[in-house]
């Protein structure tokens, strides 16, 4: 691991303490970084962060999954399928 890591911008990260060093010639940390580069050192490359996790399913999506599951069970049991409106009403009353 190098002393510095590139970012998606022109700033760098100092790996020792995670400090973000802006590209500013008046910044002493930036001057130190430039001297470090002049000594022949190479920073670690930029690593793109992982994508955020998908959002949780909506209530409507959850209801649809449960509705489909209910009708699959009904098909296995040989009972007629239920319509979505009746299924949702039964769920509101604690019967689903």
N, CA, C and O atoms as a Tinker XYZ file with bonds, in Angstrom:
   384  protein
     1  N      0.861000   -1.171000    0.000000    73     2
     2  CA     0.000000    0.000000    0.000000    64     1     3
     3  C      0.908000    1.235000    0.000000    63     2     4     5
     4  O      1.859000    1.330000    0.776000    81     3
     5  N      0.591000    2.160000   -0.878000    73     3     6
     6  CA     1.366000    3.395000   -0.974000    64     5     7
     7  C      0.913000    4.382000    0.106000    63     6     8     9
     8  O     -0.094000    4.171000    0.783000    81     7
     9  N      1.671000    5.444000    0.244000    73     7    10
    10  CA     1.340000    6.479000    1.232000    64     9    11
    11  C      0.124000    7.303000    0.820000    63    10    12    13
    12  O     -0.508000    7.946000    1.658000    81    11
    13  N     -0.205000    7.280000   -0.493000    73    11    14
    14  CA    -1.311000    8.082000   -1.021000    64    13    15
    15  C     -2.128000    7.229000   -1.992000    63    14    16    17
    16  O     -1.644000    6.248000   -2.555000    81    15
    17  N     -3.384000    7.641000   -2.164000    73    15    18
    18  CA    -4.255000    6.969000   -3.127000    64    17    19
    19  C     -4.982000    8.030000   -3.934000    63    18    20    21
    20  O     -5.449000    9.034000   -3.396000    81    19
    21  N     -5.069000    7.784000   -5.255000    73    19    22
    22  CA    -5.792000    8.688000   -6.132000    64    21    23
    23  C     -7.282000    8.615000   -5.853000    63    22    24    25
    24  O     -7.770000    7.625000   -5.308000    81    23
    25  N     -8.001000    9.661000   -6.225000    73    23    26
    26  CA    -9.461000    9.705000   -6.088000    64    25    27
    27  C    -10.065000    9.968000   -7.451000    63    26    28    29
    28  O     -9.340000   10.090000   -8.439000    81    27
    29  N    -11.371000   10.057000   -7.516000    73    27    30
    30  CA   -12.071000   10.355000   -8.769000    64    29    31
    31  C    -11.892000   11.827000   -9.157000    63    30    32    33
    32  O    -12.234000   12.214000  -10.274000    81    31
    33  N    -11.363000   12.644000   -8.253000    73    31    34
    34  CA   -11.123000   14.065000   -8.525000    64    33    35
    35  C     -9.615000   14.312000   -8.536000    63    34    36    37
    36  O     -8.831000   13.365000   -8.610000    81    35
    37  N     -9.215000   15.557000   -8.463000    73    35    38
    38  CA    -7.781000   15.850000   -8.458000    64    37    39
    39  C     -7.203000   15.895000   -7.044000    63    38    40    41
    40  O     -6.031000   16.232000   -6.879000    81    39
    41  N     -7.978000   15.571000   -6.042000    73    39    42
    42  CA    -7.452000   15.452000   -4.682000    64    41    43
    43  C     -6.915000   14.037000   -4.493000    63    42    44    45
    44  O     -7.200000   13.143000   -5.290000    81    43
    45  N     -6.140000   13.844000   -3.438000    73    43    46
    46  CA    -5.609000   12.518000   -3.115000    64    45    47
    47  C     -5.928000   12.210000   -1.655000    63    46    48    49
    48  O     -6.219000   13.104000   -0.861000    81    47
    49  N     -5.866000   10.942000   -1.329000    73    47    50
    50  CA    -6.096000   10.486000    0.042000    64    49    51
    51  C     -4.747000   10.053000    0.624000    63    50    52    53
    52  O     -4.020000    9.271000    0.010000    81    51
    53  N     -4.425000   10.563000    1.797000    73    51    54
    54  CA    -3.247000   10.090000    2.516000    64    53    55
    55  C     -3.689000    8.839000    3.270000    63    54    56    57
    56  O     -4.572000    8.901000    4.125000    81    55
    57  N     -3.074000    7.713000    2.950000    73    55    58
    58  CA    -3.545000    6.427000    3.495000    64    57    59
    59  C     -3.271000    6.281000    4.987000    63    58    60    61
    60  O     -3.962000    5.514000    5.657000    81    59
    61  N     -2.300000    6.981000    5.517000    73    59    62
    62  CA    -1.973000    6.837000    6.941000    64    61    63
    63  C     -3.131000    7.261000    7.835000    63    62    64    65
    64  O     -3.398000    6.629000    8.857000    81    63
    65  N     -3.818000    8.336000    7.446000    73    63    66
    66  CA    -4.898000    8.840000    8.307000    64    65    67
    67  C     -6.206000    9.105000    7.562000    63    66    68    69
    68  O     -7.167000    9.588000    8.161000    81    67
    69  N     -6.256000    8.793000    6.256000    73    67    70
    70  CA    -7.483000    8.981000    5.479000    64    69    71
    71  C     -7.769000   10.426000    5.121000    63    70    72    73
    72  O     -8.866000   10.743000    4.662000    81    71
    73  N     -6.788000   11.319000    5.327000    73    71    74
    74  CA    -7.002000   12.740000    5.025000    64    73    75
    75  C     -7.150000   12.949000    3.520000    63    74    76    77
    76  O     -6.402000   12.382000    2.724000    81    75
    77  N     -8.113000   13.758000    3.154000    73    75    78
    78  CA    -8.303000   14.136000    1.755000    64    77    79
    79  C     -7.512000   15.414000    1.512000    63    78    80    81
    80  O     -7.752000   16.436000    2.154000    81    79
    81  N     -6.574000   15.346000    0.584000    73    79    82
    82  CA    -5.675000   16.473000    0.326000    64    81    83
    83  C     -6.068000   17.110000   -1.002000    63    82    84    85
    84  O     -5.951000   16.476000   -2.051000    81    83
    85  N     -6.533000   18.357000   -0.966000    73    83    86
    86  CA    -6.949000   19.018000   -2.202000    64    85    87
    87  C     -5.747000   19.454000   -3.041000    63    86    88    89
    88  O     -4.646000   19.664000   -2.531000    81    87
    89  N     -5.996000   19.579000   -4.333000    73    87    90
    90  CA    -4.976000   20.066000   -5.261000    64    89    91
    91  C     -4.854000   21.570000   -5.069000    63    90    92    93
    92  O     -5.518000   22.357000   -5.744000    81    91
    93  N     -3.986000   21.951000   -4.130000    73    91    94
    94  CA    -3.813000   23.361000   -3.777000    64    93    95
    95  C     -2.341000   23.587000   -3.444000    63    94    96    97
    96  O     -1.856000   23.103000   -2.421000    81    95
    97  N     -1.627000   24.318000   -4.301000    73    95    98
    98  CA    -0.202000   24.530000   -4.054000    64    97    99
    99  C      0.092000   25.226000   -2.723000    63    98   100   101
   100  O      1.222000   25.158000   -2.239000    81    99
   101  N     -0.891000   25.888000   -2.125000    73    99   102
   102  CA    -0.686000   26.532000   -0.834000    64   101   103
   103  C     -0.892000   25.564000    0.334000    63   102   104   105
   104  O     -0.597000   25.899000    1.481000    81   103
   105  N     -1.392000   24.380000    0.040000    73   103   106
   106  CA    -1.641000   23.383000    1.078000    64   105   107
   107  C     -0.346000   22.611000    1.339000    63   106   108   109
   108  O      0.218000   22.019000    0.419000    81   107
   109  N      0.125000   22.615000    2.580000    73   107   110
   110  CA     1.408000   21.964000    2.878000    64   109   111
   111  C      1.345000   20.456000    2.645000    63   110   112   113
   112  O      2.352000   19.845000    2.287000    81   111
   113  N      0.168000   19.846000    2.844000    73   111   114
   114  CA     0.040000   18.412000    2.576000    64   113   115
   115  C      0.163000   18.128000    1.079000    63   114   116   117
   116  O      0.728000   17.111000    0.679000    81   115
   117  N     -0.366000   19.026000    0.261000    73   115   118
   118  CA    -0.253000   18.861000   -1.197000    64   117   119
   119  C      1.213000   19.003000   -1.610000    63   118   120   121
   120  O      1.686000   18.243000   -2.455000    81   119
   121  N      1.928000   19.949000   -1.037000    73   119   122
   122  CA     3.353000   20.137000   -1.336000    64   121   123
   123  C      4.129000   18.886000   -0.933000    63   122   124   125
   124  O      4.999000   18.420000   -1.669000    81   123
   125  N      3.806000   18.352000    0.236000    73   123   126
   126  CA     4.453000   17.111000    0.690000    64   125   127
   127  C      4.172000   15.971000   -0.291000    63   126   128   129
   128  O      5.069000   15.191000   -0.609000    81   127
   129  N      2.933000   15.873000   -0.770000    73   127   130
   130  CA     2.569000   14.845000   -1.755000    64   129   131
   131  C      3.366000   15.044000   -3.046000    63   130   132   133
   132  O      3.874000   14.073000   -3.606000    81   131
   133  N      3.481000   16.275000   -3.521000    73   131   134
   134  CA     4.235000   16.554000   -4.746000    64   133   135
   135  C      5.713000   16.173000   -4.570000    63   134   136   137
   136  O      6.325000   15.642000   -5.497000    81   135
   137  N      6.279000   16.434000   -3.409000    73   135   138
   138  CA     7.666000   16.036000   -3.135000    64   137   139
   139  C      7.791000   14.516000   -3.111000    63   138   140   141
   140  O      8.772000   13.957000   -3.601000    81   139
   141  N      6.797000   13.860000   -2.541000    73   139   142
   142  CA     6.774000   12.394000   -2.495000    64   141   143
   143  C      6.768000   11.829000   -3.915000    63   142   144   145
   144  O      7.480000   10.868000   -4.207000    81   143
   145  N      5.955000   12.433000   -4.805000    73   143   146
   146  CA     5.933000   12.014000   -6.211000    64   145   147
   147  C      7.284000   12.271000   -6.881000    63   146   148   149
   148  O      7.778000   11.428000   -7.630000    81   147
   149  N      7.880000   13.437000   -6.610000    73   147   150
   150  CA     9.166000   13.795000   -7.211000    64   149   151
   151  C     10.266000   12.824000   -6.802000    63   150   152   153
   152  O     11.250000   12.663000   -7.524000    81   151
   153  N     10.109000   12.179000   -5.656000    73   151   154
   154  CA    11.084000   11.183000   -5.205000    64   153   155
   155  C     10.910000    9.846000   -5.922000    63   154   156   157
   156  O     11.618000    8.883000   -5.627000    81   155
   157  N      9.965000    9.788000   -6.865000    73   155   158
   158  CA     9.772000    8.575000   -7.662000    64   157   159
   159  C      8.704000    7.633000   -7.143000    63   158   160   161
   160  O      8.588000    6.511000   -7.636000    81   159
   161  N      7.925000    8.055000   -6.168000    73   159   162
   162  CA     6.862000    7.207000   -5.615000    64   161   163
   163  C      5.622000    7.253000   -6.491000    63   162   164   165
   164  O      5.415000    8.201000   -7.249000    81   163
   165  N      4.802000    6.220000   -6.379000    73   163   166
   166  CA     3.545000    6.122000   -7.129000    64   165   167
   167  C      2.382000    5.935000   -6.156000    63   166   168   169
   168  O      2.456000    5.088000   -5.266000    81   167
   169  N      1.306000    6.716000   -6.313000    73   167   170
   170  CA     0.136000    6.497000   -5.450000    64   169   171
   171  C     -0.636000    5.262000   -5.888000    63   170   172   173
   172  O     -0.530000    4.812000   -7.029000    81   171
   173  N     -1.408000    4.732000   -4.966000    73   171   174
   174  CA    -2.315000    3.638000   -5.324000    64   173   175
   175  C     -3.385000    4.190000   -6.259000    63   174   176   177
   176  O     -3.754000    5.359000   -6.152000    81   175
   177  N     -3.890000    3.355000   -7.181000    73   175   178
   178  CA    -4.919000    3.838000   -8.109000    64   177   179
   179  C     -6.252000    4.076000   -7.409000    63   178   180   181
   180  O     -6.501000    3.585000   -6.308000    81   179
   181  N     -7.084000    4.835000   -8.075000    73   179   182
   182  CA    -8.448000    5.068000   -7.603000    64   181   183
   183  C     -9.229000    3.763000   -7.701000    63   182   184   185
   184  O     -9.146000    3.052000   -8.703000    81   183
   185  N     -9.974000    3.464000   -6.669000    73   183   186
   186  CA   -10.833000    2.280000   -6.661000    64   185   187
   187  C    -12.270000    2.766000   -6.517000    63   186   188   189
   188  O    -12.635000    3.390000   -5.520000    81   187
   189  N    -13.071000    2.470000   -7.526000    73   187   190
   190  CA   -14.475000    2.896000   -7.492000    64   189   191
   191  C    -15.206000    2.157000   -6.382000    63   190   192   193
   192  O    -15.057000    0.943000   -6.246000    81   191
   193  N    -15.993000    2.873000   -5.588000    73   191   194
   194  CA   -16.727000    2.196000   -4.506000    64   193   195
   195  C    -17.795000    1.267000   -5.079000    63   194   196   197
   196  O    -18.265000    1.473000   -6.198000    81   195
   197  N    -18.176000    0.251000   -4.317000    73   195   198
   198  CA   -19.219000   -0.648000   -4.802000    64   197   199
   199  C    -20.543000    0.098000   -4.917000    63   198   200   201
   200  O    -20.775000    1.077000   -4.207000    81   199
   201  N    -21.409000   -0.367000   -5.814000    73   199   202
   202  CA   -22.715000    0.299000   -5.946000    64   201   203
   203  C    -23.531000    0.118000   -4.671000    63   202   204   205
   204  O    -23.348000   -0.862000   -3.949000    81   203
   205  N    -24.421000    1.049000   -4.395000    73   203   206
   206  CA   -25.247000    0.906000   -3.195000    64   205   207
   207  C    -26.195000   -0.285000   -3.344000    63   206   208   209
   208  O    -26.535000   -0.669000   -4.463000    81   207
   209  N    -26.615000   -0.861000   -2.242000    73   207   210
   210  CA   -27.546000   -1.989000   -2.331000    64   209   211
   211  C    -28.882000   -1.519000   -2.900000    63   210   212   213
   212  O    -29.238000   -0.347000   -2.779000    81   211
   213  N    -29.614000   -2.435000   -3.515000    73   211   214
   214  CA   -30.916000   -2.030000   -4.057000    64   213   215
   215  C    -31.866000   -1.641000   -2.924000    63   214   216   217
   216  O    -31.727000   -2.115000   -1.797000    81   215
   217  N    -32.819000   -0.786000   -3.230000    73   215   218
   218  CA   -33.768000   -0.399000   -2.183000    64   217   219
   219  C    -34.636000   -1.592000   -1.793000    63   218   220   221
   220  O    -34.816000   -2.511000   -2.592000    81   219
   221  N    -35.172000   -1.587000   -0.587000    73   219   222
   222  CA   -36.039000   -2.696000   -0.186000    64   221   223
   223  C    -37.310000   -2.700000   -1.031000    63   222   224   225
   224  O    -37.711000   -1.662000   -1.557000    81   223
   225  N    -37.937000   -3.857000   -1.160000    73   223   226
   226  CA   -39.158000   -3.909000   -1.964000    64   225   227
   227  C    -40.254000   -3.038000   -1.356000    63   226   228   229
   228  O    -40.343000   -2.868000   -0.140000    81   227
   229  N    -41.070000   -2.503000   -2.229000    73   227   230
   230  CA   -42.200000   -1.689000   -1.767000    64   229   231
   231  C    -43.281000   -2.605000   -1.194000    63   230   232   233
   232  O    -43.266000   -3.818000   -1.407000    81   231
   233  N    -44.200000   -2.013000   -0.479000    73   231   234
   234  CA   -45.305000   -2.799000    0.064000    64   233   235
   235  C    -46.093000   -3.456000   -1.064000    63   234   236   237
   236  O    -46.542000   -4.595000   -0.933000    81   235
   237  N    -46.260000   -2.735000   -2.169000    73   235   238
   238  CA   -46.998000   -3.288000   -3.310000    64   237   239
   239  C    -46.269000   -4.511000   -3.874000    63   238   240   241
   240  O    -46.905000   -5.508000   -4.214000    81   239
   241  N    -44.945000   -4.440000   -3.973000    73   239   242
   242  CA   -44.182000   -5.584000   -4.470000    64   241   243
   243  C    -44.289000   -6.767000   -3.511000    63   242   244   245
   244  O    -44.432000   -7.912000   -3.941000    81   243
   245  N    -44.218000   -6.488000   -2.213000    73   243   246
   246  CA   -44.350000   -7.559000   -1.226000    64   245   247
   247  C    -45.734000   -8.197000   -1.295000    63   246   248   249
   248  O    -45.868000   -9.418000   -1.225000    81   247
   249  N    -46.755000   -7.363000   -1.433000    73   247   250
   250  CA   -48.119000   -7.891000   -1.536000    64   249   251
   251  C    -48.261000   -8.768000   -2.766000    63   250   252   253
   252  O    -48.924000   -9.804000   -2.714000    81   251
   253  N    -47.643000   -8.364000   -3.880000    73   251   254
   254  CA   -47.752000   -9.141000   -5.115000    64   253   255
   255  C    -47.097000  -10.508000   -4.949000    63   254   256   257
   256  O    -47.635000  -11.513000   -5.414000    81   255
   257  N    -45.949000  -10.554000   -4.295000    73   255   258
   258  CA   -45.270000  -11.833000   -4.062000    64   257   259
   259  C    -46.139000  -12.739000   -3.188000    63   258   260   261
   260  O    -46.312000  -13.921000   -3.485000    81   259
   261  N    -46.681000  -12.176000   -2.113000    73   259   262
   262  CA   -47.537000  -12.977000   -1.226000    64   261   263
   263  C    -48.811000  -13.436000   -1.932000    63   262   264   265
   264  O    -49.265000  -14.561000   -1.725000    81   263
   265  N    -49.382000  -12.576000   -2.756000    73   263   266
   266  CA   -50.580000  -12.916000   -3.521000    64   265   267
   267  C    -50.287000  -14.084000   -4.471000    63   266   268   269
   268  O    -51.047000  -15.050000   -4.546000    81   267
   269  N    -49.159000  -13.969000   -5.198000    73   267   270
   270  CA   -48.787000  -15.050000   -6.121000    64   269   271
   271  C    -48.550000  -16.354000   -5.353000    63   270   272   273
   272  O    -48.956000  -17.428000   -5.796000    81   271
   273  N    -47.890000  -16.246000   -4.202000    73   271   274
   274  CA   -47.624000  -17.426000   -3.375000    64   273   275
   275  C    -48.941000  -18.067000   -2.910000    63   274   276   277
   276  O    -49.100000  -19.287000   -2.961000    81   275
   277  N    -49.865000  -17.238000   -2.463000    73   275   278
   278  CA   -51.172000  -17.742000   -2.014000    64   277   279
   279  C    -51.869000  -18.516000   -3.129000    63   278   280   281
   280  O    -52.416000  -19.593000   -2.893000    81   279
   281  N    -51.848000  -17.969000   -4.339000    73   279   282
   282  CA   -52.537000  -18.652000   -5.444000    64   281   283
   283  C    -51.808000  -19.914000   -5.886000    63   282   284   285
   284  O    -52.444000  -20.844000   -6.382000    81   283
   285  N    -50.490000  -19.967000   -5.717000    73   283   286
   286  CA   -49.781000  -21.222000   -6.010000    64   285   287
   287  C    -50.201000  -22.305000   -5.014000    63   286   288   289
   288  O    -50.430000  -23.456000   -5.386000    81   287
   289  N    -50.296000  -21.913000   -3.750000    73   287   290
   290  CA   -50.746000  -22.880000   -2.734000    64   289   291
   291  C    -52.165000  -23.339000   -3.041000    63   290   292   293
   292  O    -52.475000  -24.526000   -2.940000    81   291
   293  N    -53.017000  -22.405000   -3.411000    73   291   294
   294  CA   -54.399000  -22.766000   -3.745000    64   293   295
   295  C    -54.437000  -23.732000   -4.933000    63   294   296   297
   296  O    -55.249000  -24.658000   -4.959000    81   295
   297  N    -53.554000  -23.512000   -5.918000    73   295   298
   298  CA   -53.518000  -24.415000   -7.076000    64   297   299
   299  C    -53.098000  -25.821000   -6.646000    63   298   300   301
   300  O    -53.649000  -26.810000   -7.129000    81   299
   301  N    -52.127000  -25.910000   -5.741000    73   299   302
   302  CA   -51.677000  -27.213000   -5.249000    64   301   303
   303  C    -52.784000  -27.896000   -4.457000    63   302   304   305
   304  O    -52.973000  -29.109000   -4.547000    81   303
   305  N    -53.521000  -27.090000   -3.670000    73   303   306
   306  CA   -54.601000  -27.646000   -2.855000    64   305   307
   307  C    -55.855000  -27.938000   -3.663000    63   306   308   309
   308  O    -56.764000  -28.611000   -3.177000    81   307
   309  N    -55.913000  -27.434000   -4.902000    73   307   310
   310  CA   -57.094000  -27.653000   -5.731000    64   309   311
   311  C    -58.239000  -26.705000   -5.406000    63   310   312   313
   312  O    -59.388000  -26.993000   -5.739000    81   311
   313  N    -57.945000  -25.578000   -4.761000    73   311   314
   314  CA   -58.987000  -24.591000   -4.479000    64   313   315
   315  C    -58.894000  -23.463000   -5.499000    63   314   316   317
   316  O    -57.827000  -23.227000   -6.066000    81   315
   317  N    -60.001000  -22.767000   -5.735000    73   315   318
   318  CA   -59.976000  -21.707000   -6.746000    64   317   319
   319  C    -59.060000  -20.554000   -6.328000    63   318   320   321
   320  O    -58.883000  -20.292000   -5.138000    81   319
   321  N    -58.484000  -19.872000   -7.313000    73   319   322
   322  CA   -57.619000  -18.740000   -6.996000    64   321   323
   323  C    -58.417000  -17.586000   -6.380000    63   322   324   325
   324  O    -59.632000  -17.491000   -6.551000    81   323
   325  N    -57.724000  -16.738000   -5.679000    73   323   326
   326  CA   -58.326000  -15.566000   -5.063000    64   325   327
   327  C    -57.942000  -14.346000   -5.911000    63   326   328   329
   328  O    -56.863000  -14.311000   -6.501000    81   327
   329  N    -58.813000  -13.371000   -5.965000    73   327   330
   330  CA   -58.486000  -12.141000   -6.698000    64   329   331
   331  C    -57.700000  -11.217000   -5.764000    63   330   332   333
   332  O    -57.821000  -11.316000   -4.543000    81   331
   333  N    -56.905000  -10.333000   -6.333000    73   331   334
   334  CA   -56.018000   -9.486000   -5.559000    64   333   335
   335  C    -56.770000   -8.640000   -4.525000    63   334   336   337
   336  O    -56.324000   -8.514000   -3.385000    81   335
   337  N    -57.899000   -8.066000   -4.918000    73   335   338
   338  CA   -58.654000   -7.213000   -3.991000    64   337   339
   339  C    -59.091000   -8.014000   -2.762000    63   338   340   341
   340  O    -58.992000   -7.522000   -1.638000    81   339
   341  N    -59.570000   -9.233000   -2.967000    73   339   342
   342  CA   -59.985000  -10.066000   -1.830000    64   341   343
   343  C    -58.783000  -10.469000   -0.972000    63   342   344   345
   344  O    -58.875000  -10.525000    0.255000    81   343
   345  N    -57.671000  -10.743000   -1.624000    73   343   346
   346  CA   -56.460000  -11.106000   -0.894000    64   345   347
   347  C    -56.006000   -9.949000   -0.003000    63   346   348   349
   348  O    -55.699000  -10.150000    1.172000    81   347
   349  N    -55.965000   -8.735000   -0.564000    73   347   350
   350  CA   -55.529000   -7.565000    0.205000    64   349   351
   351  C    -56.483000   -7.272000    1.357000    63   350   352   353
   352  O    -56.048000   -6.900000    2.447000    81   351
   353  N    -57.773000   -7.438000    1.121000    73   351   354
   354  CA   -58.744000   -7.207000    2.188000    64   353   355
   355  C    -58.554000   -8.226000    3.315000    63   354   356   357
   356  O    -58.615000   -7.876000    4.494000    81   355
   357  N    -58.324000   -9.491000    2.941000    73   355   358
   358  CA   -58.099000  -10.519000    3.956000    64   357   359
   359  C    -56.826000  -10.234000    4.752000    63   358   360   361
   360  O    -56.776000  -10.493000    5.955000    81   359
   361  N    -55.817000   -9.711000    4.101000    73   359   362
   362  CA   -54.562000   -9.372000    4.802000    64   361   363
   363  C    -54.784000   -8.237000    5.785000    63   362   364   365
   364  O    -54.220000   -8.249000    6.879000    81   363
   365  N    -55.599000   -7.255000    5.413000    73   363   366
   366  CA   -55.873000   -6.138000    6.316000    64   365   367
   367  C    -56.597000   -6.602000    7.574000    63   366   368   369
   368  O    -56.450000   -6.009000    8.643000    81   367
   369  N    -57.371000   -7.656000    7.437000    73   367   370
   370  CA   -58.154000   -8.150000    8.569000    64   369   371
   371  C    -57.427000   -9.285000    9.299000    63   370   372   373
   372  O    -57.989000   -9.919000   10.192000    81   371
   373  N    -56.173000   -9.531000    8.911000    73   371   374
   374  CA   -55.381000  -10.557000    9.600000    64   373   375
   375  C    -55.674000  -11.963000    9.181000    63   374   376   377
   376  O    -55.341000  -12.902000    9.903000    81   375
   377  N    -56.298000  -12.146000    8.017000    73   375   378
   378  CA   -56.633000  -13.488000    7.552000    64   377   379
   379  C    -55.738000  -13.940000    6.422000    63   378   380   381
   380  O    -55.986000  -14.983000    5.817000    81   379
   381  N    -54.698000  -13.173000    6.124000    73   379   382
   382  CA   -53.870000  -13.529000    4.971000    64   381   383
   383  C    -52.451000  -13.712000    5.314000    63   382   384
   384  O    -51.638000  -14.014000    4.440000    81   383
